[in-house]
Amino acid sequence: MYEIFNIAGLMMSFLASFQNISFREKTAWAMAIILAAAGFFYFDKVVRISNALGQTAPPLIGLVIGYVILIVIASVIVMSVLAVSAAREADAPADEREKIIADKAGNWSSYVLAVPALGALWHYSVQMDGNMLFHLIFLSLMLSQISEYVFQIFLYRRGA
Amino acid sequence: MAKAPPITNRIRELRESQGGMSQAALAEAIGVTRQTVIAIELGKYSPSLESAFRISRVFNLGIEDVFGWEPPHQN
């Protein structure tokens, strides 16, 4: 019972601090959560299909399209809600600190794209598994996008 | 924890001395978000030269009356 109150208290304080953060930080939180959830949905399916086949699943183009549609719909809904709740901030262009944060996060996330992509190429050169190459490159893209928003959140919290 | 930039400021003190100007009002006056004003006040972010001039003008002071610079200690 005590733990439930503790968790509820934590959630309340998180929601209270969420109201105090800038529109762009809120969008970073929203996009990071949406992309992570969609990525989990996608790779959960890939792993299940691979296990059923007994080998790496081939590229699942239908699933990739579903992943993209899911992200677009979820982003539009969440961004609309956030924009309505802070219309003035949403209309205003990014200020100097927000631009610096976006630039730094974009730069750092490029390494998150490059390192697993190089690993995927090395894996292909050894194993010659084209299906795995596809999934690893797609994973690199996902991780890079998620990390960009995570780095933004980190910089907003820590100071840029 | 991030290393604090060597730029210091008296923004909070000046806001309070000038009728308790809010962070949001200052942010609006200089064209940044309230969170950026908070970050500047806390020393987590050093503003651009243009923003530093804008802030100084809001308080009708010179830039060195609002901002200071403490050079890092040399070992």
PDB file of C-alpha atoms in Angstrom:
ATOM      1  CA  MET A   1       0.000   0.000   0.000  1.00  0.00           C
ATOM      2  CA  TYR A   2       2.816   2.354   0.981  1.00  0.00           C
ATOM      3  CA  GLU A   3       4.571   1.648  -2.351  1.00  0.00           C
ATOM      4  CA  ILE A   4       1.417   2.565  -4.275  1.00  0.00           C
ATOM      5  CA  PHE A   5       1.347   5.982  -2.561  1.00  0.00           C
ATOM      6  CA  ASN A   6       5.046   6.368  -3.297  1.00  0.00           C
ATOM      7  CA  ILE A   7       4.538   5.609  -6.991  1.00  0.00           C
ATOM      8  CA  ALA A   8       1.492   7.898  -7.152  1.00  0.00           C
ATOM      9  CA  GLY A   9       3.522  10.664  -5.494  1.00  0.00           C
ATOM     10  CA  LEU A  10       6.341  10.199  -7.968  1.00  0.00           C
ATOM     11  CA  MET A  11       3.907  10.326 -10.897  1.00  0.00           C
ATOM     12  CA  MET A  12       2.256  13.482  -9.534  1.00  0.00           C
ATOM     13  CA  SER A  13       5.608  15.242  -9.106  1.00  0.00           C
ATOM     14  CA  PHE A  14       6.638  14.136 -12.621  1.00  0.00           C
ATOM     15  CA  LEU A  15       3.394  15.532 -14.082  1.00  0.00           C
ATOM     16  CA  ALA A  16       3.837  18.765 -12.122  1.00  0.00           C
ATOM     17  CA  SER A  17       7.377  19.220 -13.441  1.00  0.00           C
ATOM     18  CA  PHE A  18       6.168  18.251 -16.956  1.00  0.00           C
ATOM     19  CA  GLN A  19       3.870  21.291 -16.950  1.00  0.00           C
ATOM     20  CA  ASN A  20       6.855  23.488 -16.161  1.00  0.00           C
ATOM     21  CA  ILE A  21       9.046  22.461 -19.102  1.00  0.00           C
ATOM     22  CA  SER A  22       9.257  24.099 -22.516  1.00  0.00           C
ATOM     23  CA  PHE A  23       7.175  23.049 -25.496  1.00  0.00           C
ATOM     24  CA  ARG A  24      10.223  21.710 -27.342  1.00  0.00           C
ATOM     25  CA  GLU A  25      11.330  19.586 -24.404  1.00  0.00           C
ATOM     26  CA  LYS A  26       7.821  18.162 -24.170  1.00  0.00           C
ATOM     27  CA  THR A  27       7.910  17.282 -27.875  1.00  0.00           C
ATOM     28  CA  ALA A  28      11.309  15.612 -27.355  1.00  0.00           C
ATOM     29  CA  TRP A  29       9.842  13.478 -24.540  1.00  0.00           C
ATOM     30  CA  ALA A  30       6.812  12.618 -26.668  1.00  0.00           C
ATOM     31  CA  MET A  31       8.838  11.684 -29.747  1.00  0.00           C
ATOM     32  CA  ALA A  32      11.342   9.621 -27.738  1.00  0.00           C
ATOM     33  CA  ILE A  33       8.486   7.635 -26.161  1.00  0.00           C
ATOM     34  CA  ILE A  34       6.618   7.184 -29.465  1.00  0.00           C
ATOM     35  CA  LEU A  35       9.747   6.065 -31.340  1.00  0.00           C
ATOM     36  CA  ALA A  36      10.814   3.700 -28.548  1.00  0.00           C
ATOM     37  CA  ALA A  37       7.332   2.141 -28.390  1.00  0.00           C
ATOM     38  CA  ALA A  38       7.127   1.781 -32.185  1.00  0.00           C
ATOM     39  CA  GLY A  39      10.658   0.350 -32.297  1.00  0.00           C
ATOM     40  CA  PHE A  40       9.753  -2.195 -29.636  1.00  0.00           C
ATOM     41  CA  PHE A  41       6.591  -3.119 -31.597  1.00  0.00           C
ATOM     42  CA  TYR A  42       8.631  -3.588 -34.788  1.00  0.00           C
ATOM     43  CA  PHE A  43      11.514  -5.618 -33.352  1.00  0.00           C
ATOM     44  CA  ASP A  44       9.235  -7.729 -31.194  1.00  0.00           C
ATOM     45  CA  LYS A  45       7.552  -8.864 -34.422  1.00  0.00           C
ATOM     46  CA  VAL A  46      10.890  -9.412 -36.205  1.00  0.00           C
ATOM     47  CA  VAL A  47      12.222 -11.561 -33.340  1.00  0.00           C
ATOM     48  CA  ARG A  48       8.994 -13.601 -33.141  1.00  0.00           C
ATOM     49  CA  ILE A  49       8.981 -14.248 -36.903  1.00  0.00           C
ATOM     50  CA  SER A  50      12.703 -15.108 -36.880  1.00  0.00           C
ATOM     51  CA  ASN A  51      12.142 -17.572 -34.034  1.00  0.00           C
ATOM     52  CA  ALA A  52       9.230 -19.166 -35.904  1.00  0.00           C
ATOM     53  CA  LEU A  53      11.295 -19.468 -39.106  1.00  0.00           C
ATOM     54  CA  GLY A  54      14.425 -20.682 -37.330  1.00  0.00           C
ATOM     55  CA  GLN A  55      16.491 -18.060 -39.203  1.00  0.00           C
ATOM     56  CA  THR A  56      16.670 -14.286 -39.592  1.00  0.00           C
ATOM     57  CA  ALA A  57      13.354 -12.994 -40.936  1.00  0.00           C
ATOM     58  CA  PRO A  58      13.523 -11.420 -44.406  1.00  0.00           C
ATOM     59  CA  PRO A  59      12.902  -7.663 -44.693  1.00  0.00           C
ATOM     60  CA  LEU A  60       9.275  -7.116 -43.667  1.00  0.00           C
ATOM     61  CA  ILE A  61       8.266  -4.238 -45.899  1.00  0.00           C
ATOM     62  CA  GLY A  62       4.625  -4.339 -44.725  1.00  0.00           C
ATOM     63  CA  LEU A  63       5.835  -4.069 -41.136  1.00  0.00           C
ATOM     64  CA  VAL A  64       8.159  -1.178 -42.008  1.00  0.00           C
ATOM     65  CA  ILE A  65       5.226   0.658 -43.636  1.00  0.00           C
ATOM     66  CA  GLY A  66       3.076  -0.099 -40.558  1.00  0.00           C
ATOM     67  CA  TYR A  67       5.867   1.223 -38.317  1.00  0.00           C
ATOM     68  CA  VAL A  68       6.072   4.476 -40.299  1.00  0.00           C
ATOM     69  CA  ILE A  69       2.268   4.942 -40.354  1.00  0.00           C
ATOM     70  CA  LEU A  70       2.090   4.262 -36.595  1.00  0.00           C
ATOM     71  CA  ILE A  71       4.750   6.895 -35.905  1.00  0.00           C
ATOM     72  CA  VAL A  72       3.157   9.481 -38.197  1.00  0.00           C
ATOM     73  CA  ILE A  73      -0.331   9.047 -36.685  1.00  0.00           C
ATOM     74  CA  ALA A  74       0.912   8.998 -33.070  1.00  0.00           C
ATOM     75  CA  SER A  75       3.162  12.032 -33.681  1.00  0.00           C
ATOM     76  CA  VAL A  76       0.371  14.062 -35.286  1.00  0.00           C
ATOM     77  CA  ILE A  77      -2.010  13.308 -32.398  1.00  0.00           C
ATOM     78  CA  VAL A  78       0.519  14.006 -29.627  1.00  0.00           C
ATOM     79  CA  MET A  79       1.964  17.123 -31.321  1.00  0.00           C
ATOM     80  CA  SER A  80      -1.534  18.509 -31.876  1.00  0.00           C
ATOM     81  CA  VAL A  81      -2.415  18.050 -28.206  1.00  0.00           C
ATOM     82  CA  LEU A  82       0.869  19.651 -27.090  1.00  0.00           C
ATOM     83  CA  ALA A  83       0.492  22.534 -29.570  1.00  0.00           C
ATOM     84  CA  VAL A  84      -3.069  23.247 -28.418  1.00  0.00           C
ATOM     85  CA  SER A  85      -1.954  23.276 -24.782  1.00  0.00           C
ATOM     86  CA  ALA A  86       0.877  25.739 -25.527  1.00  0.00           C
ATOM     87  CA  ALA A  87      -0.172  27.510 -28.731  1.00  0.00           C
ATOM     88  CA  ARG A  88       2.050  30.570 -28.300  1.00  0.00           C
ATOM     89  CA  GLU A  89       5.203  28.568 -27.617  1.00  0.00           C
ATOM     90  CA  ALA A  90       4.406  26.176 -30.456  1.00  0.00           C
ATOM     91  CA  ASP A  91       4.148  29.086 -32.916  1.00  0.00           C
ATOM     92  CA  ALA A  92       7.361  30.761 -31.766  1.00  0.00           C
ATOM     93  CA  PRO A  93      10.607  29.833 -33.528  1.00  0.00           C
ATOM     94  CA  ALA A  94      13.283  28.004 -31.519  1.00  0.00           C
ATOM     95  CA  ASP A  95      15.390  30.388 -29.435  1.00  0.00           C
ATOM     96  CA  GLU A  96      19.205  30.449 -29.395  1.00  0.00           C
ATOM     97  CA  ARG A  97      19.567  27.824 -26.645  1.00  0.00           C
ATOM     98  CA  GLU A  98      17.037  25.492 -28.260  1.00  0.00           C
ATOM     99  CA  LYS A  99      18.892  25.761 -31.594  1.00  0.00           C
ATOM    100  CA  ILE A 100      22.197  24.884 -29.904  1.00  0.00           C
ATOM    101  CA  ILE A 101      20.552  21.906 -28.170  1.00  0.00           C
ATOM    102  CA  ALA A 102      19.054  20.661 -31.452  1.00  0.00           C
ATOM    103  CA  ASP A 103      22.434  21.004 -33.222  1.00  0.00           C
ATOM    104  CA  LYS A 104      24.385  19.206 -30.473  1.00  0.00           C
ATOM    105  CA  ALA A 105      21.828  16.397 -30.173  1.00  0.00           C
ATOM    106  CA  GLY A 106      21.807  15.932 -33.958  1.00  0.00           C
ATOM    107  CA  ASN A 107      25.588  15.773 -34.002  1.00  0.00           C
ATOM    108  CA  TRP A 108      25.835  13.232 -31.165  1.00  0.00           C
ATOM    109  CA  SER A 109      23.081  11.062 -32.634  1.00  0.00           C
ATOM    110  CA  SER A 110      24.993  10.806 -35.914  1.00  0.00           C
ATOM    111  CA  TYR A 111      27.557   8.695 -34.016  1.00  0.00           C
ATOM    112  CA  VAL A 112      24.729   6.469 -32.760  1.00  0.00           C
ATOM    113  CA  LEU A 113      23.827   5.916 -36.412  1.00  0.00           C
ATOM    114  CA  ALA A 114      27.383   5.360 -37.613  1.00  0.00           C
ATOM    115  CA  VAL A 115      28.670   2.921 -34.987  1.00  0.00           C
ATOM    116  CA  PRO A 116      25.936   0.219 -35.260  1.00  0.00           C
ATOM    117  CA  ALA A 117      25.823   0.706 -39.054  1.00  0.00           C
ATOM    118  CA  LEU A 118      29.534  -0.058 -39.261  1.00  0.00           C
ATOM    119  CA  GLY A 119      28.974  -3.028 -36.946  1.00  0.00           C
ATOM    120  CA  ALA A 120      26.209  -4.238 -39.274  1.00  0.00           C
ATOM    121  CA  LEU A 121      28.525  -3.986 -42.296  1.00  0.00           C
ATOM    122  CA  TRP A 122      31.254  -5.879 -40.426  1.00  0.00           C
ATOM    123  CA  HIS A 123      28.690  -8.542 -39.453  1.00  0.00           C
ATOM    124  CA  TYR A 124      27.620  -8.871 -43.092  1.00  0.00           C
ATOM    125  CA  SER A 125      31.221  -9.211 -44.284  1.00  0.00           C
ATOM    126  CA  VAL A 126      31.682 -12.139 -41.861  1.00  0.00           C
ATOM    127  CA  GLN A 127      28.262 -13.859 -41.909  1.00  0.00           C
ATOM    128  CA  MET A 128      26.944 -12.804 -45.373  1.00  0.00           C
ATOM    129  CA  ASP A 129      23.461 -12.536 -43.859  1.00  0.00           C
ATOM    130  CA  GLY A 130      21.672  -9.878 -45.920  1.00  0.00           C
ATOM    131  CA  ASN A 131      18.488 -10.132 -43.884  1.00  0.00           C
ATOM    132  CA  MET A 132      20.378  -9.390 -40.685  1.00  0.00           C
ATOM    133  CA  LEU A 133      22.103  -6.486 -42.439  1.00  0.00           C
ATOM    134  CA  PHE A 134      18.692  -4.986 -43.279  1.00  0.00           C
ATOM    135  CA  HIS A 135      17.446  -5.308 -39.697  1.00  0.00           C
ATOM    136  CA  LEU A 136      20.643  -3.959 -38.148  1.00  0.00           C
ATOM    137  CA  ILE A 137      20.715  -0.923 -40.454  1.00  0.00           C
ATOM    138  CA  PHE A 138      17.047  -0.276 -39.673  1.00  0.00           C
ATOM    139  CA  LEU A 139      17.828  -0.662 -35.961  1.00  0.00           C
ATOM    140  CA  SER A 140      20.682   1.854 -36.320  1.00  0.00           C
ATOM    141  CA  LEU A 141      18.278   4.368 -37.882  1.00  0.00           C
ATOM    142  CA  MET A 142      15.758   3.843 -35.077  1.00  0.00           C
ATOM    143  CA  LEU A 143      18.360   4.126 -32.317  1.00  0.00           C
ATOM    144  CA  SER A 144      19.808   7.233 -33.907  1.00  0.00           C
ATOM    145  CA  GLN A 145      16.400   8.932 -34.010  1.00  0.00           C
ATOM    146  CA  ILE A 146      15.524   7.918 -30.446  1.00  0.00           C
ATOM    147  CA  SER A 147      18.942   8.999 -29.160  1.00  0.00           C
ATOM    148  CA  GLU A 148      18.571  12.419 -30.813  1.00  0.00           C
ATOM    149  CA  TYR A 149      15.516  13.113 -28.647  1.00  0.00           C
ATOM    150  CA  VAL A 150      17.133  11.564 -25.569  1.00  0.00           C
ATOM    151  CA  PHE A 151      20.199  13.809 -26.037  1.00  0.00           C
ATOM    152  CA  GLN A 152      17.880  16.812 -26.406  1.00  0.00           C
ATOM    153  CA  ILE A 153      16.173  15.938 -23.123  1.00  0.00           C
ATOM    154  CA  PHE A 154      19.579  15.470 -21.460  1.00  0.00           C
ATOM    155  CA  LEU A 155      20.760  18.885 -22.683  1.00  0.00           C
ATOM    156  CA  TYR A 156      17.519  20.600 -21.659  1.00  0.00           C
ATOM    157  CA  ARG A 157      17.862  19.109 -18.164  1.00  0.00           C
ATOM    158  CA  ARG A 158      21.606  19.650 -17.735  1.00  0.00           C
ATOM    159  CA  GLY A 159      21.909  22.972 -19.532  1.00  0.00           C
ATOM    160  CA  ALA A 160      23.474  23.529 -22.939  1.00  0.00           C
TER     161      ALA A 160
ATOM    162  CA  MET B   1      27.184  17.346 -13.722  1.00  0.00           C
ATOM    163  CA  ALA B   2      27.969  20.002 -16.341  1.00  0.00           C
ATOM    164  CA  LYS B   3      30.813  22.407 -15.691  1.00  0.00           C
ATOM    165  CA  ALA B   4      29.342  25.858 -14.973  1.00  0.00           C
ATOM    166  CA  PRO B   5      30.370  28.439 -17.574  1.00  0.00           C
ATOM    167  CA  PRO B   6      32.632  31.200 -16.202  1.00  0.00           C
ATOM    168  CA  ILE B   7      30.005  33.852 -17.036  1.00  0.00           C
ATOM    169  CA  THR B   8      28.254  35.135 -13.916  1.00  0.00           C
ATOM    170  CA  ASN B   9      25.169  37.350 -13.806  1.00  0.00           C
ATOM    171  CA  ARG B  10      22.950  39.388 -11.511  1.00  0.00           C
ATOM    172  CA  ILE B  11      19.723  38.854 -13.432  1.00  0.00           C
ATOM    173  CA  ARG B  12      17.711  37.407 -10.559  1.00  0.00           C
ATOM    174  CA  GLU B  13      18.788  40.182  -8.221  1.00  0.00           C
ATOM    175  CA  LEU B  14      17.966  42.842 -10.855  1.00  0.00           C
ATOM    176  CA  ARG B  15      14.562  41.312 -11.576  1.00  0.00           C
ATOM    177  CA  GLU B  16      13.688  41.362  -7.919  1.00  0.00           C
ATOM    178  CA  SER B  17      14.961  44.919  -7.431  1.00  0.00           C
ATOM    179  CA  GLN B  18      12.904  46.154 -10.384  1.00  0.00           C
ATOM    180  CA  GLY B  19       9.448  45.395  -9.054  1.00  0.00           C
ATOM    181  CA  GLY B  20       9.739  41.636  -9.153  1.00  0.00           C
ATOM    182  CA  MET B  21       9.799  41.273 -12.922  1.00  0.00           C
ATOM    183  CA  SER B  22       8.882  37.683 -13.769  1.00  0.00           C
ATOM    184  CA  GLN B  23      11.143  35.324 -15.699  1.00  0.00           C
ATOM    185  CA  ALA B  24       8.401  35.041 -18.312  1.00  0.00           C
ATOM    186  CA  ALA B  25       8.273  38.836 -18.754  1.00  0.00           C
ATOM    187  CA  LEU B  26      12.050  39.024 -19.168  1.00  0.00           C
ATOM    188  CA  ALA B  27      11.958  36.104 -21.595  1.00  0.00           C
ATOM    189  CA  GLU B  28       9.323  37.846 -23.679  1.00  0.00           C
ATOM    190  CA  ALA B  29      11.280  41.111 -23.637  1.00  0.00           C
ATOM    191  CA  ILE B  30      14.441  39.514 -25.018  1.00  0.00           C
ATOM    192  CA  GLY B  31      12.810  36.929 -27.295  1.00  0.00           C
ATOM    193  CA  VAL B  32      13.704  33.626 -25.640  1.00  0.00           C
ATOM    194  CA  THR B  33      11.770  31.023 -23.663  1.00  0.00           C
ATOM    195  CA  ARG B  34      11.305  31.226 -19.889  1.00  0.00           C
ATOM    196  CA  GLN B  35      13.367  28.038 -19.582  1.00  0.00           C
ATOM    197  CA  THR B  36      16.300  29.781 -21.274  1.00  0.00           C
ATOM    198  CA  VAL B  37      16.083  32.668 -18.791  1.00  0.00           C
ATOM    199  CA  ILE B  38      16.062  30.099 -15.961  1.00  0.00           C
ATOM    200  CA  ALA B  39      19.127  28.380 -17.458  1.00  0.00           C
ATOM    201  CA  ILE B  40      20.953  31.727 -17.756  1.00  0.00           C
ATOM    202  CA  GLU B  41      20.115  32.702 -14.162  1.00  0.00           C
ATOM    203  CA  LEU B  42      21.317  29.356 -12.862  1.00  0.00           C
ATOM    204  CA  GLY B  43      24.568  29.667 -14.826  1.00  0.00           C
ATOM    205  CA  LYS B  44      23.734  26.576 -16.879  1.00  0.00           C
ATOM    206  CA  TYR B  45      23.813  28.508 -20.151  1.00  0.00           C
ATOM    207  CA  SER B  46      25.848  31.496 -21.283  1.00  0.00           C
ATOM    208  CA  PRO B  47      23.688  33.735 -23.488  1.00  0.00           C
ATOM    209  CA  SER B  48      24.795  35.033 -26.859  1.00  0.00           C
ATOM    210  CA  LEU B  49      26.280  38.514 -26.932  1.00  0.00           C
ATOM    211  CA  GLU B  50      23.088  39.828 -28.520  1.00  0.00           C
ATOM    212  CA  SER B  51      20.896  38.377 -25.749  1.00  0.00           C
ATOM    213  CA  ALA B  52      23.297  39.707 -23.117  1.00  0.00           C
ATOM    214  CA  PHE B  53      22.915  43.201 -24.602  1.00  0.00           C
ATOM    215  CA  ARG B  54      19.135  42.796 -24.762  1.00  0.00           C
ATOM    216  CA  ILE B  55      18.993  41.761 -21.083  1.00  0.00           C
ATOM    217  CA  SER B  56      21.167  44.718 -20.086  1.00  0.00           C
ATOM    218  CA  ARG B  57      18.925  47.114 -22.007  1.00  0.00           C
ATOM    219  CA  VAL B  58      15.843  45.770 -20.212  1.00  0.00           C
ATOM    220  CA  PHE B  59      17.428  46.839 -16.920  1.00  0.00           C
ATOM    221  CA  ASN B  60      18.844  50.091 -18.392  1.00  0.00           C
ATOM    222  CA  LEU B  61      22.339  49.026 -17.411  1.00  0.00           C
ATOM    223  CA  GLY B  62      25.621  48.380 -19.146  1.00  0.00           C
ATOM    224  CA  ILE B  63      26.477  44.792 -20.035  1.00  0.00           C
ATOM    225  CA  GLU B  64      29.229  44.622 -17.403  1.00  0.00           C
ATOM    226  CA  ASP B  65      26.786  45.727 -14.721  1.00  0.00           C
ATOM    227  CA  VAL B  66      24.725  42.612 -15.412  1.00  0.00           C
ATOM    228  CA  PHE B  67      27.319  40.048 -16.481  1.00  0.00           C
ATOM    229  CA  GLY B  68      30.730  39.178 -15.171  1.00  0.00           C
ATOM    230  CA  TRP B  69      33.472  36.843 -16.243  1.00  0.00           C
ATOM    231  CA  GLU B  70      35.564  34.732 -13.913  1.00  0.00           C
ATOM    232  CA  PRO B  71      38.512  33.251 -15.748  1.00  0.00           C
ATOM    233  CA  PRO B  72      39.122  29.582 -14.993  1.00  0.00           C
ATOM    234  CA  HIS B  73      41.877  28.962 -12.459  1.00  0.00           C
ATOM    235  CA  GLN B  74      45.186  28.022 -14.036  1.00  0.00           C
ATOM    236  CA  ASN B  75      47.091  25.145 -12.429  1.00  0.00           C
TER     237      ASN B  75
END
